[in-house]
Structure formats: structure tokens, C-alpha cells
CSV table of C-alpha atoms and ligand atoms in Angstrom, one decimal:
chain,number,residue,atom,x,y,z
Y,266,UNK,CA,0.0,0.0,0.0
Y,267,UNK,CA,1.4,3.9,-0.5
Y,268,UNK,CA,0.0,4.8,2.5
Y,269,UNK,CA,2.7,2.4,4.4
Y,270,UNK,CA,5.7,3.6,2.3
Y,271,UNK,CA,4.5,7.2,3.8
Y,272,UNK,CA,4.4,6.5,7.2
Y,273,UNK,CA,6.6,4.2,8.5
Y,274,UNK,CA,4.7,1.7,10.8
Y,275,UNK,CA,4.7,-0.6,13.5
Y,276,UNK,CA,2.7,-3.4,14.4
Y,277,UNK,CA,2.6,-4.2,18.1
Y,278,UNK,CA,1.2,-8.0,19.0
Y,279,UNK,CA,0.4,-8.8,22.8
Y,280,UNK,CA,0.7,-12.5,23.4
Y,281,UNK,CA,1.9,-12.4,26.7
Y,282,UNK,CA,-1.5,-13.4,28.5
Y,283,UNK,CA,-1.8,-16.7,30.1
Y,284,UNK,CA,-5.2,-18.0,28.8
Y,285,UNK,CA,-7.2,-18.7,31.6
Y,286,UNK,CA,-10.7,-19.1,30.1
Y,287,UNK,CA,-9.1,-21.5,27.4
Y,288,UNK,CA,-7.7,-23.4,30.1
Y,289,UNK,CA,-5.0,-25.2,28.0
Y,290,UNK,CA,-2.8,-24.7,30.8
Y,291,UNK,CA,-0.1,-22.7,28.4
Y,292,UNK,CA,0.2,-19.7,27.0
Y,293,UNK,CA,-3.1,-19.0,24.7
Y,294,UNK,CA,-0.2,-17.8,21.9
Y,295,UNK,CA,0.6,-21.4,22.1
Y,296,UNK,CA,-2.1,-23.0,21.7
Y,297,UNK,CA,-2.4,-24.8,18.6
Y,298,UNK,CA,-4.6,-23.7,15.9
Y,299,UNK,CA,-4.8,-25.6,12.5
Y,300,UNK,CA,-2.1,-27.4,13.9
Y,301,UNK,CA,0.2,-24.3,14.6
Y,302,UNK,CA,0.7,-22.2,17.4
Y,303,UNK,CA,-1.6,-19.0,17.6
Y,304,UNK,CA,1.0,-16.8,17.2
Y,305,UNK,CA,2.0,-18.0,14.0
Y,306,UNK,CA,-0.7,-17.3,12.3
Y,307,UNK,CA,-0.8,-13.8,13.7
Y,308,UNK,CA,2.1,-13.1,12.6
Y,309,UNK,CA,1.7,-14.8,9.6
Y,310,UNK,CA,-1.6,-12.1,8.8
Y,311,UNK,CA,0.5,-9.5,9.8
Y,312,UNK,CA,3.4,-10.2,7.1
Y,313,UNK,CA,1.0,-11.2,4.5
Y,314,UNK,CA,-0.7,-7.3,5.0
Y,315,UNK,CA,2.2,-5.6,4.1
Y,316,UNK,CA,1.6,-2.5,6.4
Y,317,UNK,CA,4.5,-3.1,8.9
Y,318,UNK,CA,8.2,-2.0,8.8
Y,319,UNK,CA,8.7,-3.5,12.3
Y,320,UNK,CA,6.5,-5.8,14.3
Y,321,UNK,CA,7.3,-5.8,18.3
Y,322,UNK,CA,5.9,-9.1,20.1
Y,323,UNK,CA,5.1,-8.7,23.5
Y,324,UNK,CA,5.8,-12.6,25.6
Y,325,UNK,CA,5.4,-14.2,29.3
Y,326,UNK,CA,9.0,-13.6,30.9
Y,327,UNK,CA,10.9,-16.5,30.0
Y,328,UNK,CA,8.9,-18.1,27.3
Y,329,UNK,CA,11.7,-19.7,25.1
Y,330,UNK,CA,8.8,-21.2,22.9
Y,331,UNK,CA,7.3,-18.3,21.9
Y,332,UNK,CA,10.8,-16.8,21.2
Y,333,UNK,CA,11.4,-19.5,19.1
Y,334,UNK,CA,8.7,-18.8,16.5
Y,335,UNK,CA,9.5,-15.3,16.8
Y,336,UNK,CA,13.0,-16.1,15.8
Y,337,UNK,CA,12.1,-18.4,13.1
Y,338,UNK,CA,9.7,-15.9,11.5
Y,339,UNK,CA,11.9,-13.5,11.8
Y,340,UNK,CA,14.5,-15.1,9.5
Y,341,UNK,CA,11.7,-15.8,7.3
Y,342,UNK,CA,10.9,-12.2,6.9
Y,343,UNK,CA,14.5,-11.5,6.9
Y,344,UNK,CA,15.1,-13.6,4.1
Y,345,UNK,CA,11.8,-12.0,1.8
Y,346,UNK,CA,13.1,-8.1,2.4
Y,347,UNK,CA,10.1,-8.5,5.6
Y,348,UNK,CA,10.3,-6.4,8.8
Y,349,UNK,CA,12.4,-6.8,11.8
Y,350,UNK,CA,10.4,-9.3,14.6
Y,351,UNK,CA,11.9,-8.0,17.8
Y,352,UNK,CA,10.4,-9.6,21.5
Y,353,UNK,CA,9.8,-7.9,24.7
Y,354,UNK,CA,8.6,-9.8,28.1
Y,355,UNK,CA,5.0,-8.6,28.8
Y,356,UNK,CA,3.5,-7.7,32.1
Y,357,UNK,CA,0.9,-8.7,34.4
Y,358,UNK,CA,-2.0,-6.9,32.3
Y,359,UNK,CA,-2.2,-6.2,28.8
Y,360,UNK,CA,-2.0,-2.4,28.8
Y,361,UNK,CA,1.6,-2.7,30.5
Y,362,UNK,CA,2.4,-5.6,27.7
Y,363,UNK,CA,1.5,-2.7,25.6
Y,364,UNK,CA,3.9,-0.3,27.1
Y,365,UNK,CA,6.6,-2.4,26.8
Y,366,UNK,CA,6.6,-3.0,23.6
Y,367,UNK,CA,5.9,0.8,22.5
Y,368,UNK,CA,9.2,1.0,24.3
Y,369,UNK,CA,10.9,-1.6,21.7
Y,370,UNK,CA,9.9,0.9,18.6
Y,371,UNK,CA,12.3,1.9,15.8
Y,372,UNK,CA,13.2,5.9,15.9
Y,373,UNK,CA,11.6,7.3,12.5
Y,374,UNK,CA,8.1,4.9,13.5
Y,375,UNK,CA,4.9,7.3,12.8
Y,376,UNK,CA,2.3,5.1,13.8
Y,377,UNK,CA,1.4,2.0,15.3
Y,378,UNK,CA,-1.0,-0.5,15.2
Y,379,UNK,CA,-2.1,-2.7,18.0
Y,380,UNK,CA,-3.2,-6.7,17.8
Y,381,UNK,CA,-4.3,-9.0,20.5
Y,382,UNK,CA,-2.2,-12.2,19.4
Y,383,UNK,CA,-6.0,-14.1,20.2
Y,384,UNK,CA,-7.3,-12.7,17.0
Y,385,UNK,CA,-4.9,-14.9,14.7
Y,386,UNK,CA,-7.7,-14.9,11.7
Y,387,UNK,CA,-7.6,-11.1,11.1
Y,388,UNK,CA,-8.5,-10.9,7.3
Y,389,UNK,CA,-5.5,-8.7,5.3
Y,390,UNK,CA,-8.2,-5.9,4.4
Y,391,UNK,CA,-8.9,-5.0,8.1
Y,392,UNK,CA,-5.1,-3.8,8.6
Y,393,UNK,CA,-5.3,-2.0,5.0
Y,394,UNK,CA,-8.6,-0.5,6.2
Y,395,UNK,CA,-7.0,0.7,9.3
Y,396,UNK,CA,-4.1,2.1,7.8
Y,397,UNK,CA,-5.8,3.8,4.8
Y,398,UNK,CA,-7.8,5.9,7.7
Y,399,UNK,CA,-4.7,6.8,9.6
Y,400,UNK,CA,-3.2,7.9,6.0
Y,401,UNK,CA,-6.1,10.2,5.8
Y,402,UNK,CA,-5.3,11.6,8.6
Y,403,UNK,CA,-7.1,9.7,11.2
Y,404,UNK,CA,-4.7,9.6,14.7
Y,405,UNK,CA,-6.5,6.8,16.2
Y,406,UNK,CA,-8.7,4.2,13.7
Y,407,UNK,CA,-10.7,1.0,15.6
Y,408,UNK,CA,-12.7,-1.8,13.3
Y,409,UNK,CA,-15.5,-2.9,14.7
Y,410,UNK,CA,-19.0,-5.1,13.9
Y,411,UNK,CA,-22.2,-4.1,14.6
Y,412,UNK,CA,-23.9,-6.3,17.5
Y,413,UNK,CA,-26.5,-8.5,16.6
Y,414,UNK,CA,-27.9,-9.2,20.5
Y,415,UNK,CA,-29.5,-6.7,22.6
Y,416,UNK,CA,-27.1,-5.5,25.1
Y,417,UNK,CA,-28.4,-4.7,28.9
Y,418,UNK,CA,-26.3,-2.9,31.8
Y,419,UNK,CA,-27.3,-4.6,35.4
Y,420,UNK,CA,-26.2,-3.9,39.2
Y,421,UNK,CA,-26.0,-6.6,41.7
Y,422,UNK,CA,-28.6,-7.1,43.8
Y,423,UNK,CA,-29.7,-6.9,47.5
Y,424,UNK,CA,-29.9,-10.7,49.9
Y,425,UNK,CA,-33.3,-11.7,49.5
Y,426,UNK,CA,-33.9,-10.6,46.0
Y,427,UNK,CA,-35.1,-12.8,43.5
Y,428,UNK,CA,-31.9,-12.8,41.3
Y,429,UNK,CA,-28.1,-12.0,41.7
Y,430,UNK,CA,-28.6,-9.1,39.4
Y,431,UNK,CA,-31.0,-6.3,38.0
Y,432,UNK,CA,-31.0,-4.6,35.0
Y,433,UNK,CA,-30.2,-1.1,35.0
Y,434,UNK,CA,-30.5,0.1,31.5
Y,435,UNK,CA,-30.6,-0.8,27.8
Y,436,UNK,CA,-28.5,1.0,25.5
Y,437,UNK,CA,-29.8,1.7,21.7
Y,438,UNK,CA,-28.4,-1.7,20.0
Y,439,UNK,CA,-27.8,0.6,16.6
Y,440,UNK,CA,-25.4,2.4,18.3
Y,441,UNK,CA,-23.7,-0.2,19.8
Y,442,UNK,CA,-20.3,-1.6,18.0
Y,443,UNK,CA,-17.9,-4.8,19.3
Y,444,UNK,CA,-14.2,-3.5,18.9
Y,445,UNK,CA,-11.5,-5.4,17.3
Y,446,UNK,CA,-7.7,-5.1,16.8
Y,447,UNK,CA,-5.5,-4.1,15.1
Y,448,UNK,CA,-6.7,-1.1,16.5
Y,449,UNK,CA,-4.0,2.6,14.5
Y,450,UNK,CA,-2.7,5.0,16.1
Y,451,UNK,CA,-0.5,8.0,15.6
Y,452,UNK,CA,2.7,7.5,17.6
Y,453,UNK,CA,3.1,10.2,19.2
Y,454,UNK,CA,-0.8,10.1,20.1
Y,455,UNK,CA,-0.6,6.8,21.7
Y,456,UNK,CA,3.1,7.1,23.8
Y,457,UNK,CA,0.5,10.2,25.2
Y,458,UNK,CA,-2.0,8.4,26.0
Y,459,UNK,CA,-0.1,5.7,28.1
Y,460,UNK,CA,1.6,8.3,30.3
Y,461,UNK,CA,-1.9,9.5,31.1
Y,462,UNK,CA,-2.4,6.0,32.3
Y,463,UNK,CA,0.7,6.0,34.2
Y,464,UNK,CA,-0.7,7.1,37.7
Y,465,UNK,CA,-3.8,5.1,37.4
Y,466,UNK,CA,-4.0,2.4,40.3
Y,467,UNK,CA,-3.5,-1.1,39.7
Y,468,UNK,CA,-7.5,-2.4,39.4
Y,469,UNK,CA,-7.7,0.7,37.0
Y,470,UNK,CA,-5.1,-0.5,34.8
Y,471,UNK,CA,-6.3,-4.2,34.7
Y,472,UNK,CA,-9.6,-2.6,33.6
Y,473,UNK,CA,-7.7,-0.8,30.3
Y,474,UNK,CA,-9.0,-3.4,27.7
Y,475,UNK,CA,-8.1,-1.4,24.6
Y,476,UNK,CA,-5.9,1.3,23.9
Y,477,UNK,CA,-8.5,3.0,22.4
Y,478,UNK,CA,-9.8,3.9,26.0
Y,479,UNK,CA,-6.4,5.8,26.3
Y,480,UNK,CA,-7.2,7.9,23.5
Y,481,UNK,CA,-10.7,8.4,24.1
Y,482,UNK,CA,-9.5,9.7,27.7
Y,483,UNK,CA,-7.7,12.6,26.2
Y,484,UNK,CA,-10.8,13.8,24.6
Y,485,UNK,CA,-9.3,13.0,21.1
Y,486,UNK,CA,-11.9,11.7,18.7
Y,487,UNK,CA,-11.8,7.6,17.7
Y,488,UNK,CA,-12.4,6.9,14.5
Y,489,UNK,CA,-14.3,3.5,13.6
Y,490,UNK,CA,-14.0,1.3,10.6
Y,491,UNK,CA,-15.3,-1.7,9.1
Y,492,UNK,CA,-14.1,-5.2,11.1
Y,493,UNK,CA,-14.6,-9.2,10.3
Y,494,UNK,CA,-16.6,-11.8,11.9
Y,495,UNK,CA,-12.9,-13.8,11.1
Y,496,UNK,CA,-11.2,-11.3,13.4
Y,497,UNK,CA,-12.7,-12.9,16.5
Y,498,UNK,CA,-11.0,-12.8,19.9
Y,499,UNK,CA,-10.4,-16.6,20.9
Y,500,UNK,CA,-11.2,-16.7,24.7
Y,501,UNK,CA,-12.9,-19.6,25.4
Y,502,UNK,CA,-13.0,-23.1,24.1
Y,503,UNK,CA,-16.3,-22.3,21.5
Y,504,UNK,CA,-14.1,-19.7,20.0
Y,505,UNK,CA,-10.7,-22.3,19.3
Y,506,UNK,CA,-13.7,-24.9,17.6
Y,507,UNK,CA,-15.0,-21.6,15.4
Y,508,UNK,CA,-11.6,-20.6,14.3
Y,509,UNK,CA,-10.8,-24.5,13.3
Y,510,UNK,CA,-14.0,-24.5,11.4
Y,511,UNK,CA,-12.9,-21.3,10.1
Y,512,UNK,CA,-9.7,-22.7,9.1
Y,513,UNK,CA,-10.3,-26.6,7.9
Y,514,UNK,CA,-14.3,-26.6,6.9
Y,515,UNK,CA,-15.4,-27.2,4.4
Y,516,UNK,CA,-16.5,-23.7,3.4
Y,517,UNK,CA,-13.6,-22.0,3.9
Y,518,UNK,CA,-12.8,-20.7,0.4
Y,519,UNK,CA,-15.7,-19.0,0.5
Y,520,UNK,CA,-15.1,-17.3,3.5
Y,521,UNK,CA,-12.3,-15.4,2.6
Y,522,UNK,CA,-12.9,-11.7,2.5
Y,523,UNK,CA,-13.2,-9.6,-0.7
G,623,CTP,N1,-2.3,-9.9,26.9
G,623,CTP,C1,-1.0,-9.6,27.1
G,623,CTP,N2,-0.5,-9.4,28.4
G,623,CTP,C2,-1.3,-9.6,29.5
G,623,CTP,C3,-2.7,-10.0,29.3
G,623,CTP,C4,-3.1,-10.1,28.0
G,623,CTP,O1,-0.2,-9.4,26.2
G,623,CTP,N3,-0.8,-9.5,30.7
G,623,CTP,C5,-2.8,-10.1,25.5
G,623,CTP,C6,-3.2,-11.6,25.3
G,623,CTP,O2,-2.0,-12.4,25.0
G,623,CTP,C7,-4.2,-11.5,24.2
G,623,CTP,C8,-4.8,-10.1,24.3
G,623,CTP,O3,-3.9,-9.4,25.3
G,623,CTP,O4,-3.6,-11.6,22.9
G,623,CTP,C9,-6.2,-10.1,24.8
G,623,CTP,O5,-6.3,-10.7,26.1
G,623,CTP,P1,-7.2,-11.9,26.5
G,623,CTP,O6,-8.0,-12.4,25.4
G,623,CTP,O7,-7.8,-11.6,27.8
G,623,CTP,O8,-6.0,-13.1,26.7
G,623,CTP,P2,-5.5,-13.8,28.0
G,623,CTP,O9,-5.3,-12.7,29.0
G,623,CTP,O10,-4.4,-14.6,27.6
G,623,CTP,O11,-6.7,-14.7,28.4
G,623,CTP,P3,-7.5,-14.8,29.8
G,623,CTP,O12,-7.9,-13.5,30.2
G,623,CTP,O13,-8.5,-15.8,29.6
G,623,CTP,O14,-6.4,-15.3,30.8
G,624,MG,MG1,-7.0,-11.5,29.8
């Protein structure tokens, strides 16, 4: 794309979390998928889109694994005129895997997009439709689906009542979007927006689920574009069995995004 060739960018992928709600007992990065390691195919999506000029992996401390298929695909790359793979050691929540690896970026970077390693399906034309809004001048660019079920806010109830929880309210569903990754920002926009977070205490900063939140925080506008139902977050079990489908059934060619 000509917009990458202008701006010089960097693609960030956090695969430092431990997968609890997978329960595979490893890394969820690790977890196989089509018969390779998440991460792989992350990374994978990433080189195929073209958009990066460095991409910064963020790991569990001491995960020699993970290093490994960083290494190995970043000789690949080497070898095809690719970017540089470099690894950072995450921390205890993803907003400070984040941080850490925003610390790894080249001098000369102007932007930088953000992937959750979980999302290792994410369709090429999501990352050219997030970089072709921060081109136009965009400094912070989500994709997103519409929700399809209707989404309530509740509080917890009082002993005695006849449920654990109430609901409190009902947002309009046609306003409502789910948020993806890779999820663009401007550089300089986004280092901001982490030292805002900086004195935030620690339940705050487990709550920081996108860097987008950061952004929106300084009162700078968001803009949203178009996701894929094939960029979905694997969290649970149901999600692995979706992306293998995804992957290995039988209408897969047609599921490939135009
Ligand atoms: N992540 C990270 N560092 C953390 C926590 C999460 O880099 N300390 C990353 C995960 O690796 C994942 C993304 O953030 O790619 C989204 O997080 P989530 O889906 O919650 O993954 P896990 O934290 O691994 O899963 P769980 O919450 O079930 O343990
Ligand atoms: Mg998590």
C-alpha cells in the first residue's frame, strides 16, 4: 500500500497473557490452531498485509517457545526483504504488555497498530482499512462489527432478591459496535495516551482493555471502521472450535474476504 511507504509503521502484538478461560494450561499464543501455534498465524496475517516495517511481540518472561517462533519468523521475513520481529517480556496486564513493547519501537516509526495475538484470523483488508484511515489523517482508527444481540447494563442485587442481578438500562443496540484489533494509532498520540495512564491504580489499569480507551481519555476523537466476523477474539474453548472451522471446513474458500 502507499499509504505504508508514507508513514513508517509498526505493528505491536500482545501474546503475553496466560489463557485462563481457554484453560489449555499454556500460553493461549501457544495454543495450537490448525495445527500451529496462535502466534504464528498472527504473525503470519501481519506479514502477508504488508503495512508493517517493524513488528514488536510482546511474551510471558521467559517463554523460550514463543521466542522460538518469533526467531524463526523473523528469518523468514529477513530472508523476503520483511520487517524486523523483535520480542519484549509482557506484564501482568495487557496495557503494560502494551507499554513495553511501545518501548521496543524503531526511531523514524509514525504510527502503530495494536493486535491481541488471540485474534490470529484477522482478514488482510482489516489492517489495509486501518491504515488507509490513519493515512487520511485519522490519529486513532478501531474496526468494529455491529452487535447483533441486545445488550443490557445490570447492578448486583440486594440478599433476598429474587436474582443476583437487575438490570439497569438498555442502550440503543444501533449504536452499539464490538471492537476489534489491530486497532492505529498515531505515535506520538498513543506514547501520550499511556503516560496519562501512568498514575492510574492497579485495578484501574487491569480494567484498560483497549488502547483506544487511552485515546478516548484525552478527549481526542476515535475513528471507527469496518471489522470481520474472522477477526474474533479466541477466549474460550467455542471460540478455538470456530476458528478451526474457520480454518479446515469445508466452506472456507468461500469465506475469505473480498
Ligand atoms: N495480553 C498480554 N499481556 C497480558 C494480558 C493479555 O499481552 N498481561 C494479551 C493476550 O495475550 C491477548 C490479548 O492481550 O492476545 C487479549 O487478552 P485476552 O484475550 O484476555 O487473553 P488472556 O489474558 O491470555 O486470556 P485470559 O484473560 O482468559 O487469561
Ligand atoms: Mg486476559
Amino acid at each position: 500500500m502507499n499509504e505504508s511507504v508514507q508513514m513508517k509503521i509498526a505493528v505491536v502484538v500482545v501474546a503475553a497473557g496466560s489463557g485462563e478461560r481457554l484453560g489449555h494450561g499454556v500460553p493461549k499464543a501457544r495454543v495450537p490452531l490448525g495445527g500451529e501455534p496462535m502466534l504464528v498465524h498472527s504473525l503470519r496475517g501481519i506479514l502477508a498485509s504488508g503495512v508493517a516495517s517493524q513488528i514488536a511481540v510482546a511474551i510471558p518472561a521467559d517463554d523460550e517457545i514463543l521466542r522460538g517462533i518469533c526467531g524463526s519468523l523473523s528469518a523468514e521475513a529477513a530472508g523476503a526483504q520483511g520487517p524486523e520481529i523483535v520480542v519484549v517480556d509482557g506484564g501482568g496486564t495487557r496495557a503494560e504488555s502494551v507499554a513495553a513493547a511501545l518501548a521496543a519501537i524503531a526511531p523514524g516509526t509514525t504510527a502503530v497498530l495494536i493486535h491481541d495475538a488471540a485474534r490470529p484470523l484477522t482478514p488482510v483488508e482489516v489492517y489495509h482499512r486501518v491504515v488507509k484511515s490513519l493515512a487520511a489523517g485519522a490519529l486513532a482508527v478501531i474496526p468494529a462489527l455491529a452487535v447483533v444481540d441486545t445488550v443490557k447494563t445490570v447492578t448486583p442485587t440486594a440478599p433476598g432478591e429474587p436474582a443476583v442481578e437487575r438490570v439497569s438500562g438498555t442502550p440503543g443496540r444501533s449504536q452499539l459496535r464490538a471492537i476489534q484489533t489491530p486497532q492505529g494509532f498515531d505515535l506520538a498520540t498513543l506514547r501520550r495516551a499511556h503516560e496519562g495512564a501512568a498514575g492510574m491504580s492497579a485495578a484501574e489499569y487491569a480494567a484498560i482493555t483497549d488502547d483506544a480507551m487511552l485515546v478516548e481519555a484525552l478527549g481526542e476523537p476515535v475513528y471507527v471502521v469496518h471489522g470481520s466476523p474472522h477477526s474474533l477474539k479466541i477466549t474460550t474453548p467455542t471460540d478455538l472450535l470456530l476458528a478451526e472451522a474457520m480454518l479446515q471446513g469445508p466452506l472456507a474458500p468461500r469465506w475469505i474476504e473480498g
